[in-house]
GROMACS .gro file of C-alpha atoms in nm:
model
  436
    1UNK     CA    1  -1.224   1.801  -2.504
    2UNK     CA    2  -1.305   1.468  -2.721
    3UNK     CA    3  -1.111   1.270  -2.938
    4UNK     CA    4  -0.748   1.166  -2.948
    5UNK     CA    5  -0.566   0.872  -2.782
    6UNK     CA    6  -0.442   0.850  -2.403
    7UNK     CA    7  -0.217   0.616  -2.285
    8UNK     CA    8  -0.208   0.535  -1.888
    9UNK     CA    9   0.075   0.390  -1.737
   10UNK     CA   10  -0.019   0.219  -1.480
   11UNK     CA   11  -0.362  -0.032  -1.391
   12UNK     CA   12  -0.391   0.032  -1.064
   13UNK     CA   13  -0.690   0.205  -0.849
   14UNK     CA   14  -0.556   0.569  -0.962
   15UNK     CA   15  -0.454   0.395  -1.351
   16UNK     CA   16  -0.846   0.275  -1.374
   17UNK     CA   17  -1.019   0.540  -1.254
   18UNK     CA   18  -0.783   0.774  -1.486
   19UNK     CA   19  -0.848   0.524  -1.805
   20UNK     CA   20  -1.250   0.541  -1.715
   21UNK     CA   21  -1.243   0.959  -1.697
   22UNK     CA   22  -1.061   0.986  -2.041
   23UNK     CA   23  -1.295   0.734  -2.218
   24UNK     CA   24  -1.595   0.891  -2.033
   25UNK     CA   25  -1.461   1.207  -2.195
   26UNK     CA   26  -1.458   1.072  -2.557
   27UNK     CA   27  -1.108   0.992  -2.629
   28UNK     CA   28  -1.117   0.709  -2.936
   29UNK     CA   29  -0.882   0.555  -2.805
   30UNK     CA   30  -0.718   0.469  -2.426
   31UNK     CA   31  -0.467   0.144  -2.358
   32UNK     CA   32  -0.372   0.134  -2.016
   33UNK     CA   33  -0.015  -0.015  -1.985
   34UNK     CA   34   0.041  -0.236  -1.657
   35UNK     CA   35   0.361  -0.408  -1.558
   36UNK     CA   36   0.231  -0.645  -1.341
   37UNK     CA   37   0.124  -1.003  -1.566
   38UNK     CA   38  -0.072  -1.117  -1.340
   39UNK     CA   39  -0.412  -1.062  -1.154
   40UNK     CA   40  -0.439  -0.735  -0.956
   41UNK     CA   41  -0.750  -0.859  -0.812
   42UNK     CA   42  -0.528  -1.081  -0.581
   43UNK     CA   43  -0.365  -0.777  -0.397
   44UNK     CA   44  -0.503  -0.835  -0.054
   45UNK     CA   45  -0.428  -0.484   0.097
   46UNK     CA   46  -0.654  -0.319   0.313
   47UNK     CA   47  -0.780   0.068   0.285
   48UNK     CA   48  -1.085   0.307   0.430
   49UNK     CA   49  -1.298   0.532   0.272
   50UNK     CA   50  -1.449   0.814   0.479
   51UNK     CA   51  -1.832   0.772   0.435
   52UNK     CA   52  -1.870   1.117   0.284
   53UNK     CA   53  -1.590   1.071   0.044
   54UNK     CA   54  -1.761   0.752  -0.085
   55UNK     CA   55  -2.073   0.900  -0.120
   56UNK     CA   56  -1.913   1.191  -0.367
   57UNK     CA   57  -1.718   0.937  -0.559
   58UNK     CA   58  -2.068   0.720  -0.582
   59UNK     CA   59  -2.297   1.065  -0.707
   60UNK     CA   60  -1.957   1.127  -0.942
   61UNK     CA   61  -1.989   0.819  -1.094
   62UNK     CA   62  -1.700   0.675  -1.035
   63UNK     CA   63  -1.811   0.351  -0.789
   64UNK     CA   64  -2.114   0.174  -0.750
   65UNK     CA   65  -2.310   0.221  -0.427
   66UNK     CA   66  -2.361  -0.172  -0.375
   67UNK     CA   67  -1.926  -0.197  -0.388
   68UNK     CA   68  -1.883  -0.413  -0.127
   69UNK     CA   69  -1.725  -0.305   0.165
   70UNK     CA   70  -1.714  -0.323   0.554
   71UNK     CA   71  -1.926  -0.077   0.765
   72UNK     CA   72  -1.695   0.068   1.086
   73UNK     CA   73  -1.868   0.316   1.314
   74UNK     CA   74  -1.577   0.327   1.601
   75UNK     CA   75  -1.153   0.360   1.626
   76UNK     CA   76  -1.115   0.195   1.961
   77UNK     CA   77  -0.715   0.390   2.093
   78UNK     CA   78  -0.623   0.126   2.351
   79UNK     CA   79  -0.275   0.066   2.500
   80UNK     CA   80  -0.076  -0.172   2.707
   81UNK     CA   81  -0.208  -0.175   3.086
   82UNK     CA   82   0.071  -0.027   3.381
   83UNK     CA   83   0.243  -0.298   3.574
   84UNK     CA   84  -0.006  -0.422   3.802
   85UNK     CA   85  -0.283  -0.338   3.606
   86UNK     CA   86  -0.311  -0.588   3.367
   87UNK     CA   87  -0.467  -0.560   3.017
   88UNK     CA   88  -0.802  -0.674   3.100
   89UNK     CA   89  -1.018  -1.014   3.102
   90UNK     CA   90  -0.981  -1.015   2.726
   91UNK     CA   91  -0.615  -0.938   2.661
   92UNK     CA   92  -0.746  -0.597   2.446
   93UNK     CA   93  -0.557  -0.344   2.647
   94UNK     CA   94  -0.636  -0.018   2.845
   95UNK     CA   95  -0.887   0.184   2.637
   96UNK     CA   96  -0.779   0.523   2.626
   97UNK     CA   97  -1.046   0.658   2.356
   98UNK     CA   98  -1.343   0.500   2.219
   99UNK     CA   99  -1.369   0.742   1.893
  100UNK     CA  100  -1.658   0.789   1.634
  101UNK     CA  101  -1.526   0.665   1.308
  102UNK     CA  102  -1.717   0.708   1.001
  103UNK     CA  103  -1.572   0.474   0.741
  104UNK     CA  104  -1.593   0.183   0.493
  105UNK     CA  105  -1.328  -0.041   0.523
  106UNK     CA  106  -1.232  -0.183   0.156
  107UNK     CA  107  -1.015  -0.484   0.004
  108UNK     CA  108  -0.779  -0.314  -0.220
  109UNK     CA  109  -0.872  -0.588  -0.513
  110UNK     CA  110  -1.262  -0.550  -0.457
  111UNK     CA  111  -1.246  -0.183  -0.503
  112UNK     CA  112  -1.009  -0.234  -0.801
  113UNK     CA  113  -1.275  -0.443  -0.972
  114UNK     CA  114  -1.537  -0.231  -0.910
  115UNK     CA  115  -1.335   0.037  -1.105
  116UNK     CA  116  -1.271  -0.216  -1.373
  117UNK     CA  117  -1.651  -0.302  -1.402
  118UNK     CA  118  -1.731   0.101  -1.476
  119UNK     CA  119  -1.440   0.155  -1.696
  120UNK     CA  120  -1.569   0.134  -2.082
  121UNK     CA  121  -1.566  -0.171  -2.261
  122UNK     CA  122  -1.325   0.063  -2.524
  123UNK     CA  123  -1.012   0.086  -2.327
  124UNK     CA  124  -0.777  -0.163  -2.360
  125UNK     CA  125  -0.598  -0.325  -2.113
  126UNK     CA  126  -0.220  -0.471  -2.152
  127UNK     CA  127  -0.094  -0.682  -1.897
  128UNK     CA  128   0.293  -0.729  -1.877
  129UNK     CA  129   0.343  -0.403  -2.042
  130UNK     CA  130   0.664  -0.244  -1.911
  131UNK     CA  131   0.703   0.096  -1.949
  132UNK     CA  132   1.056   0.181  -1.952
  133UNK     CA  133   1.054   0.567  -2.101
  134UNK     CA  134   0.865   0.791  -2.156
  135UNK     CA  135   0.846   1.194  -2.354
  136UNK     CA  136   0.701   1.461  -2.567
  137UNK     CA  137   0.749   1.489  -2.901
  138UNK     CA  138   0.767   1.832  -3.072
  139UNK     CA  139   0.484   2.085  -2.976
  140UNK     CA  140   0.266   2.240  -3.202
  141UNK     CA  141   0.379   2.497  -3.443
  142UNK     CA  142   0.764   2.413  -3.361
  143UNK     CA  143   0.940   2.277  -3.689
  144UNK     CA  144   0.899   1.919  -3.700
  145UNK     CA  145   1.096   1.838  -4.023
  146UNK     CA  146   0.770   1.687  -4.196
  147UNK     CA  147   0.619   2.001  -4.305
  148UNK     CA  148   0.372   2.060  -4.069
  149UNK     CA  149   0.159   2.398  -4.104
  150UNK     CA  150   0.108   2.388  -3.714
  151UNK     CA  151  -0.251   2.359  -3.564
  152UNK     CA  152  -0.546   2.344  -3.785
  153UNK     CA  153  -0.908   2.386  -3.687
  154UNK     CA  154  -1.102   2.116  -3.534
  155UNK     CA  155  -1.522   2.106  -3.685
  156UNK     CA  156  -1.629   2.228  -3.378
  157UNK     CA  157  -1.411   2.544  -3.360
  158UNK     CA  158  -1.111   2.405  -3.133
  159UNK     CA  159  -0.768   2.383  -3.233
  160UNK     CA  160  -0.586   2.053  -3.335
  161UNK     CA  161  -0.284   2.098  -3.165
  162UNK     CA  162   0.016   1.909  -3.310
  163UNK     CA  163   0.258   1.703  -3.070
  164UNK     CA  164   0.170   1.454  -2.818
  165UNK     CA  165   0.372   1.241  -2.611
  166UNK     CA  166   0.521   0.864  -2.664
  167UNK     CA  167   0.594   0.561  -2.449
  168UNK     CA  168   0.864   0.269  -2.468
  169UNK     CA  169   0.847  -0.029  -2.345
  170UNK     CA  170   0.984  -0.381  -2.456
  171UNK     CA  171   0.743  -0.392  -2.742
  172UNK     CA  172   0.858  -0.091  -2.898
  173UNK     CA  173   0.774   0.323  -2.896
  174UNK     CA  174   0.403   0.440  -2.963
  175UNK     CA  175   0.275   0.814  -2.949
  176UNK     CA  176  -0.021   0.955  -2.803
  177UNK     CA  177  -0.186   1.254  -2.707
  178UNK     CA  178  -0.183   1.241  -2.363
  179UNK     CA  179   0.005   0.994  -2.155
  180UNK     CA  180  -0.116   0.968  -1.807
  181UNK     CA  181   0.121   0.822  -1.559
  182UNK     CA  182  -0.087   0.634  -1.253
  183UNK     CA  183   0.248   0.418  -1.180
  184UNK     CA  184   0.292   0.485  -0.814
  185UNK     CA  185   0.567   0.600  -0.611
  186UNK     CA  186   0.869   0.495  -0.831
  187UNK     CA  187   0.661   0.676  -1.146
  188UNK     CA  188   0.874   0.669  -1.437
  189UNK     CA  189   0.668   0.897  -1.598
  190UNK     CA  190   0.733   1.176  -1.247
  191UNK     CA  191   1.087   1.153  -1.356
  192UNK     CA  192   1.061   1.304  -1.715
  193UNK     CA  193   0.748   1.537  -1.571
  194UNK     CA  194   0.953   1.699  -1.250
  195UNK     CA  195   1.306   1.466  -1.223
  196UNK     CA  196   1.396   1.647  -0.916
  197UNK     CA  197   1.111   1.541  -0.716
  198UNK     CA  198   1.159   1.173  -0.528
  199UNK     CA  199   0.968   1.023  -0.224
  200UNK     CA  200   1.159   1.123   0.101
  201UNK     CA  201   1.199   0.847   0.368
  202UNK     CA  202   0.983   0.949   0.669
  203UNK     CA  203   1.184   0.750   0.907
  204UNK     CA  204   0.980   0.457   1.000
  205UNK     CA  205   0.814   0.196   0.824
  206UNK     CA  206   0.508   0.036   0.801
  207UNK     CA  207   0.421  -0.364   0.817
  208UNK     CA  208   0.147  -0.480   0.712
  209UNK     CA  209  -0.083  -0.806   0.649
  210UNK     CA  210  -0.425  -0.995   0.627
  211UNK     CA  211  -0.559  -1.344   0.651
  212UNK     CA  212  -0.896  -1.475   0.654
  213UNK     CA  213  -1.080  -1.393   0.951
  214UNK     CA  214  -1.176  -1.726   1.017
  215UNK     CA  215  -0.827  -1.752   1.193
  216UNK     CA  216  -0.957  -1.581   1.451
  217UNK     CA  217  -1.087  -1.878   1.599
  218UNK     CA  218  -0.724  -1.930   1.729
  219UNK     CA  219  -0.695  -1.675   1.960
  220UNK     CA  220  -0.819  -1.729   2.341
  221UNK     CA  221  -1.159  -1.575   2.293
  222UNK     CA  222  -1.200  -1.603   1.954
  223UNK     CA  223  -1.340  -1.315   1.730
  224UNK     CA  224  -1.571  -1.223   2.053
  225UNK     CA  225  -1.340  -1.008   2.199
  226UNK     CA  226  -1.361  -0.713   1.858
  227UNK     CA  227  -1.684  -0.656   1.741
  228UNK     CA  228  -1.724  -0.630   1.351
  229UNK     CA  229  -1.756  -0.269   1.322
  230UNK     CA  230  -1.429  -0.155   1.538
  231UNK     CA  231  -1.119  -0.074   1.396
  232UNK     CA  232  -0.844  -0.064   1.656
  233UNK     CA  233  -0.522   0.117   1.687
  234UNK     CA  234  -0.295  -0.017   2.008
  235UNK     CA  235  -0.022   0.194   2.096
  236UNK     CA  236   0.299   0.179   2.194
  237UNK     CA  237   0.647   0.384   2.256
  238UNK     CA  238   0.754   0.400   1.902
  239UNK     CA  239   0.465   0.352   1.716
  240UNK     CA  240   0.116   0.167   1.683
  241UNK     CA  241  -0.080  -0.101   1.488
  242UNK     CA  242  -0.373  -0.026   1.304
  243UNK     CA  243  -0.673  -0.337   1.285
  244UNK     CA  244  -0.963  -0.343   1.094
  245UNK     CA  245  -1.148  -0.614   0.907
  246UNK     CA  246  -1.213  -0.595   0.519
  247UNK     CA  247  -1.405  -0.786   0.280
  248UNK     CA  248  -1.281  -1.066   0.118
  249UNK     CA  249  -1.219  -1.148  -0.231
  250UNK     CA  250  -1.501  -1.379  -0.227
  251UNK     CA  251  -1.862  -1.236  -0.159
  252UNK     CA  252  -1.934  -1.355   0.211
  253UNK     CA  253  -1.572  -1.388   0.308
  254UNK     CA  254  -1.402  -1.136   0.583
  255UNK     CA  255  -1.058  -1.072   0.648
  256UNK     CA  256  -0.851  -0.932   0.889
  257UNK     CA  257  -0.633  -0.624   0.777
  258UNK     CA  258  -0.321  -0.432   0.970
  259UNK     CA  259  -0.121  -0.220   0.968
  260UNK     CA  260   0.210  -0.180   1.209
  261UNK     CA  261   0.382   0.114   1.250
  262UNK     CA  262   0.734   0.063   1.381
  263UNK     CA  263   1.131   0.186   1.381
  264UNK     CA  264   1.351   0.139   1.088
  265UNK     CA  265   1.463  -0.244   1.109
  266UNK     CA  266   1.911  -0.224   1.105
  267UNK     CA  267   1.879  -0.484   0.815
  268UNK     CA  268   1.685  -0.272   0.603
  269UNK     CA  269   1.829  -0.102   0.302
  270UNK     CA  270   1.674   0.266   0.195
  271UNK     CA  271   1.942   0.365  -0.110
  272UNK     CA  272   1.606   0.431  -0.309
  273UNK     CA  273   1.238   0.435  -0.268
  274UNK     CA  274   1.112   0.037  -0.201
  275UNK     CA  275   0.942  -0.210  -0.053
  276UNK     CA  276   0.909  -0.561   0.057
  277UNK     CA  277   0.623  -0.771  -0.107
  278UNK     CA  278   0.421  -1.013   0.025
  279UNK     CA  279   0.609  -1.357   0.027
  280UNK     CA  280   0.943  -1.179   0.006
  281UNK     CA  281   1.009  -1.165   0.453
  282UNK     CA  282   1.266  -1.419   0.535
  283UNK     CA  283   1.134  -1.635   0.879
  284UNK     CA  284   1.450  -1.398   1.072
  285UNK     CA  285   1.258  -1.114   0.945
  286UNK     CA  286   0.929  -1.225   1.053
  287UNK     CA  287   1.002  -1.329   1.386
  288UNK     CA  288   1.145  -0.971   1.422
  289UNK     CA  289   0.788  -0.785   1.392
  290UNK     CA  290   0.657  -1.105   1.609
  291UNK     CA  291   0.874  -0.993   1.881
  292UNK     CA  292   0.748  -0.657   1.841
  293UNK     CA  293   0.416  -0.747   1.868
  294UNK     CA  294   0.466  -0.942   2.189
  295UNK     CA  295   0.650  -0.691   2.313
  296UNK     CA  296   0.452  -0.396   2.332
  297UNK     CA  297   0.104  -0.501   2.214
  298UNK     CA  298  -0.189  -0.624   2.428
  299UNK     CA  299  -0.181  -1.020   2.442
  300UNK     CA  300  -0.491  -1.032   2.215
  301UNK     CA  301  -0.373  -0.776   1.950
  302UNK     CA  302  -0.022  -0.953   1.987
  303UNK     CA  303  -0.169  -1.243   1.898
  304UNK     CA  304  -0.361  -1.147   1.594
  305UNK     CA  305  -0.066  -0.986   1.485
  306UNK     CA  306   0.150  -1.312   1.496
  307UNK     CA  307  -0.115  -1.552   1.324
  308UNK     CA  308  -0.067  -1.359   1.001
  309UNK     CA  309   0.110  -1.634   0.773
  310UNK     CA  310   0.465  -1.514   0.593
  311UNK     CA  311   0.366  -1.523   0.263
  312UNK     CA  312   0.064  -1.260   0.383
  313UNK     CA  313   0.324  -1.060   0.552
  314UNK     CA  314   0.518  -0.777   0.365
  315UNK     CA  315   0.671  -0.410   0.473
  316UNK     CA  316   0.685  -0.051   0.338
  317UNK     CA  317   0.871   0.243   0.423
  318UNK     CA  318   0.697   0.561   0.514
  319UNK     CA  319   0.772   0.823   0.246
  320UNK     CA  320   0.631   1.147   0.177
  321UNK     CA  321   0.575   1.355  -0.202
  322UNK     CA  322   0.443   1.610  -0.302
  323UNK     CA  323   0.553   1.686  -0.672
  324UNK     CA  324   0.623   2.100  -0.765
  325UNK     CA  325   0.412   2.015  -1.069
  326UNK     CA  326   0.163   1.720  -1.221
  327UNK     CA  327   0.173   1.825  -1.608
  328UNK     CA  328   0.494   1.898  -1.870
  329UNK     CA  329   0.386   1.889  -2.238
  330UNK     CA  330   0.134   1.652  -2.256
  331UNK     CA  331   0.261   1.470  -1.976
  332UNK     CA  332   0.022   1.440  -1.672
  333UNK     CA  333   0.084   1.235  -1.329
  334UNK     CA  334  -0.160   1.143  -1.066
  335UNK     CA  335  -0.237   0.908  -0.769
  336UNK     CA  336   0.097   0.803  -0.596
  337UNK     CA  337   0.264   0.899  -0.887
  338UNK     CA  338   0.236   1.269  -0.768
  339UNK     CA  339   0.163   1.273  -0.402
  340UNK     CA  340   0.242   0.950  -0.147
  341UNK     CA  341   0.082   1.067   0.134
  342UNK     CA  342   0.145   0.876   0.504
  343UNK     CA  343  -0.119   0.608   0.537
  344UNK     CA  344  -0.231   0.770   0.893
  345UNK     CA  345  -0.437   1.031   0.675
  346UNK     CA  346  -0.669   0.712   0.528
  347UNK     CA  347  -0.691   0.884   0.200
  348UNK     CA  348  -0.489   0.726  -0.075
  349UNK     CA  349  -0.789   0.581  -0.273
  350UNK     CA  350  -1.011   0.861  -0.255
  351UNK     CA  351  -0.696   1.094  -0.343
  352UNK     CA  352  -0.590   0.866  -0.627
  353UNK     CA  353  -0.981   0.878  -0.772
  354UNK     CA  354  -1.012   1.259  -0.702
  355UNK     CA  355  -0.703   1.330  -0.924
  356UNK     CA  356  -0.886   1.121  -1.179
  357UNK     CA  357  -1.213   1.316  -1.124
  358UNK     CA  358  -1.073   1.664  -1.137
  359UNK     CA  359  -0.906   1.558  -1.499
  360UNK     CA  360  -1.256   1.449  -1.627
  361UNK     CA  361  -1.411   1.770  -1.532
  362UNK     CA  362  -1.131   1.980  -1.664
  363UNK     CA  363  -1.186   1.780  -2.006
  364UNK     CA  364  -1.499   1.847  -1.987
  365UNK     CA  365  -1.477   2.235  -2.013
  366UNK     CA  366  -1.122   2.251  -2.190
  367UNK     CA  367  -1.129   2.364  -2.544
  368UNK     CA  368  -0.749   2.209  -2.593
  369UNK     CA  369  -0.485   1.958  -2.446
  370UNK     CA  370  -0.336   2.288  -2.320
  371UNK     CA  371  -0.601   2.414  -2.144
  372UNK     CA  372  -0.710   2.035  -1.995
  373UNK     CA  373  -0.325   1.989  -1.837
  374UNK     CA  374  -0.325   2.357  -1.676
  375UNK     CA  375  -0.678   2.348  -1.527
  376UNK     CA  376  -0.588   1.990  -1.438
  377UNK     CA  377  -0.256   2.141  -1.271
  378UNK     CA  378  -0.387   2.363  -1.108
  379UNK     CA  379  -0.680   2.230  -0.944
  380UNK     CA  380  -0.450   1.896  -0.741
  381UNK     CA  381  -0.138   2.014  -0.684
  382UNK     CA  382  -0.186   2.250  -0.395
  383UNK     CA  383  -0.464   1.984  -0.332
  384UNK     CA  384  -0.186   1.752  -0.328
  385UNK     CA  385   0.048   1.939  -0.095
  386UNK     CA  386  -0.197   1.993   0.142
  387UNK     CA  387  -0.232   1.611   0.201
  388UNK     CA  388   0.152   1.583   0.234
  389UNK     CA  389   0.148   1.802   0.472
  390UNK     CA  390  -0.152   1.651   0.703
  391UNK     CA  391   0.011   1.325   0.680
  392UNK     CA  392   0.326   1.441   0.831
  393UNK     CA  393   0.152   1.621   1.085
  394UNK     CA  394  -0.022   1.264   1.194
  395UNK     CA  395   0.319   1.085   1.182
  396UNK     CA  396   0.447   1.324   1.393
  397UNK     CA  397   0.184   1.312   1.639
  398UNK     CA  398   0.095   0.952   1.631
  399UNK     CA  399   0.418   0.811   1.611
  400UNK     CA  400   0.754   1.041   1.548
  401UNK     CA  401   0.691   1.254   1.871
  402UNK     CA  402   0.366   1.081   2.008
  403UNK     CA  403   0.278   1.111   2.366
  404UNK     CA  404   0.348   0.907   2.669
  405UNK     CA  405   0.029   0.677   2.608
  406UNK     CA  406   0.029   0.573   2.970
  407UNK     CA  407  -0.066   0.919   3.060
  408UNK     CA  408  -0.382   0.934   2.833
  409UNK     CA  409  -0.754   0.901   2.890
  410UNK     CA  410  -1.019   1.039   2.657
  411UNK     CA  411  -1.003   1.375   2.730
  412UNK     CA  412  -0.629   1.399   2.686
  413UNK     CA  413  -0.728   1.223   2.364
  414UNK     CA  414  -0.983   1.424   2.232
  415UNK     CA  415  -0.754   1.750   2.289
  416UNK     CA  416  -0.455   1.598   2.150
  417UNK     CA  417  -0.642   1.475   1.794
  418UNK     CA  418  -0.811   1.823   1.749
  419UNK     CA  419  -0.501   1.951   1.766
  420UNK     CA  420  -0.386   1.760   1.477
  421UNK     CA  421  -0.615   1.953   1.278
  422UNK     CA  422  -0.549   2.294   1.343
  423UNK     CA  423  -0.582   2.528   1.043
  424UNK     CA  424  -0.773   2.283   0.875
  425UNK     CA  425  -0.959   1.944   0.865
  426UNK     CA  426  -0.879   1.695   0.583
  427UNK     CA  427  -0.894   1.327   0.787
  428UNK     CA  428  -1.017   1.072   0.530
  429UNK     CA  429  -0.948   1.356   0.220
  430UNK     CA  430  -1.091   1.662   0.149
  431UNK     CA  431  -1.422   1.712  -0.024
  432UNK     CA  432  -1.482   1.659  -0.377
  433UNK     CA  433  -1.343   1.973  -0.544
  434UNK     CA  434  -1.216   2.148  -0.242
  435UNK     CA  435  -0.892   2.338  -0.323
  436UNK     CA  436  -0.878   2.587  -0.025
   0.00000   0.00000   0.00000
């Protein structure tokens, strides 16, 4: 399939690597449309990439292998020591499973450039550009008023179908023939593909943050106590925290990244799918989570937790979606936009450039828009699901319904992950192309 225009709402991870497939597949023209006016590079969230999902993406030709990142070979599962027994000379906790963990660690802005860098000097990229609507207009062959003889043939024997689909936003209406929406979990373009489908609130909620590592050197200890290439996860009744140190924005910089699991706070309000950004936490709100990290953390994690500065600080509900379908007319959804999947399953960037992927190879063999959008369809949906559903099994076993983490050593541990997995693997994403 070559030619045509796309527009991508959306400039995110799953928007660039979306923009990059369609100009890689000869569309003349692709403008990605992103709300935000300002630069994404700044996001300072953290993410992992299993090591084998990298490696596909890198062969693909969708990253570069020299993207920076941070190597981690272990997931150290530690806990709060019993009364009596202390949490050790370092503050770190009871280990309860020293676990091989094969993954990058990544700073969400990094990994966004690095998709930027690849993406064709072609597309064009509109900051500020709020996308407020979006449709089809009238499919080929249906009466359009103008005259229109339906599809003719294309030189190379495919059919030019009529139709396409049109944005608005505050500049005004423009059609194209495909619009792509990469515009996360509160898509506007999900609502006119499948209106019925909306994230559902998972029941907990997620804080998160990251500072420059150098902060460490606050902490009794220092940096000494967590080597480089662990990433932690303390546990507690309730929930966890997840720790693991990314790159920074600069080359040579490292920072630390977490992730807190935790109950719904009262104050919270959940009429529709949201979130806190960074900067947004009022000081009541922050000393909250610091009281739940003192609480129920080891001393050391505790502390890490607590040096994170406010405006570094932010919180997201846990929500779950899979969407029933990805494509209406020549409408087409992808990344968040069609499936949030719980962040236990460490596979949002690697689904978000997978869905991207899978439409560049089903452009590649498509004869029509038609054909593109079904095979497209087809291919990530169930994909989709499937993640949806592994997510929810980890929340459910790591935090909903988790065990009584004072009665856990490693073999408890070892039985109790596997059986996460039953009927299928899928930690860290599936393989490239897998859709069994």
């Amino acid at each position: 399939m070559r030619g045509g225009s796309v527009a991508v709402v959306g400039g995110s991870i799953a928007g660039s690597a979306f923009a990059g497939a369609a100009a890689r597949l000869g569309a003349e023209r692709v403008v990605v449309l992103e709300r935000s006016p300002g630069h994404l590079e700044d996001r300072g969230v953290g993410l992992c990439t299993h090591n084998d999902r990298f490696d596909e993406l890198v062969r693909a030709g969708h990253l570069d292998a020299d993207t920076r990142r941070h190597r981690l070979t272990v997931r150290r599962w530690v806990a709060r020591g019993a009364a009596g027994e202390g949490d050790g000379p370092d503050g770190c906790g009871r280990l309860l499973w020293a676990q091989p963990f094969p993954f990058h660690s990544h700073h969400w802005g990094v990994l966004w450039q690095a998709l930027r860098e690849r993406m064709p000097e072609q597309v064009e990229f509109r900051l500020g550009a709020t996308v407020t609507a979006v449709g089809n207009e009238p499919r080929g062959g249906e009466p359009d008023g103008g005259g229109s003889e339906g599809p003719q043939a294309e030189p190379d024997g495919t059919r030019a179908e009529a139709g396409g689909a049109w944005v608005e936003t505050d500049g005004g209406r423009e059609t194209y023939d495909l619009v792509i929406g990469a515009d996360g979990y509160r898509s506007v373009v999900r609502e006119a593909v499948c209106p019925q489908a909306e994230p559902e609130y998972a029941g907990y909620v997620c804080w998160r943050g990251s500072y420059d590592a150098a902060l460490l050197a606050e902490l009794p200890g220092g940096a000494a106590p967590w080597p480089e290439e662990q990433c932690i996860t303390a546990c507690y009744p309730g929930g966890q925290v997840v720790i693991y140190r990314i790159p920074g924005v600069a080359p040579g910089r490292t920072q630390v990244n977490w992730v807190f699991y935790a109950p719904t706070p009262a104050w919270l309000r959940l009429d529709g799918p949201t979130s806190i950004p960074a900067g947004s936490l009022t000081d009541p709100q922050v000393d909250e989570l610091r009281r739940l990290a003192e609480r129920y953390l080891p001393p050391y994690w505790a502390g890490l937790v607590t040096l994170t500065p406010r405006e570094r600080t932010f919180l997201q509900p846990v929500y779950d979606l899979a969407a029933p379908a990805r494509t209406a007319g020549r409408l087409l959804i992808g990344g968040d936009a069609a499936t949030v999947v719980r962040p236990h399953n460490t596979s949002g960037a690697v689904k978000a450039i997978q869905d991207a992927h899978a439409f560049e190879l089903a452009g590649r063999e498509a004869g029509s828009w038609a054909a593109l959008l079904a095979a497209y369809d087809r291919e990530r949906t169930a994909a989709g699901r499937e993640l949806v559903e592994l997510g929810r099994t980890l929340g459910r076993a790591q935090v909903t319904a988790a065990p009584d983490w004072s009665g856990m050593d490693e073999p408890a541990m070892t039985a109790w992950w596997h059986h996460q997995f039953t009927g299928g693997g899928g930690f860290g994403g599936h393989a490239l192309g897998r859709t069994d």
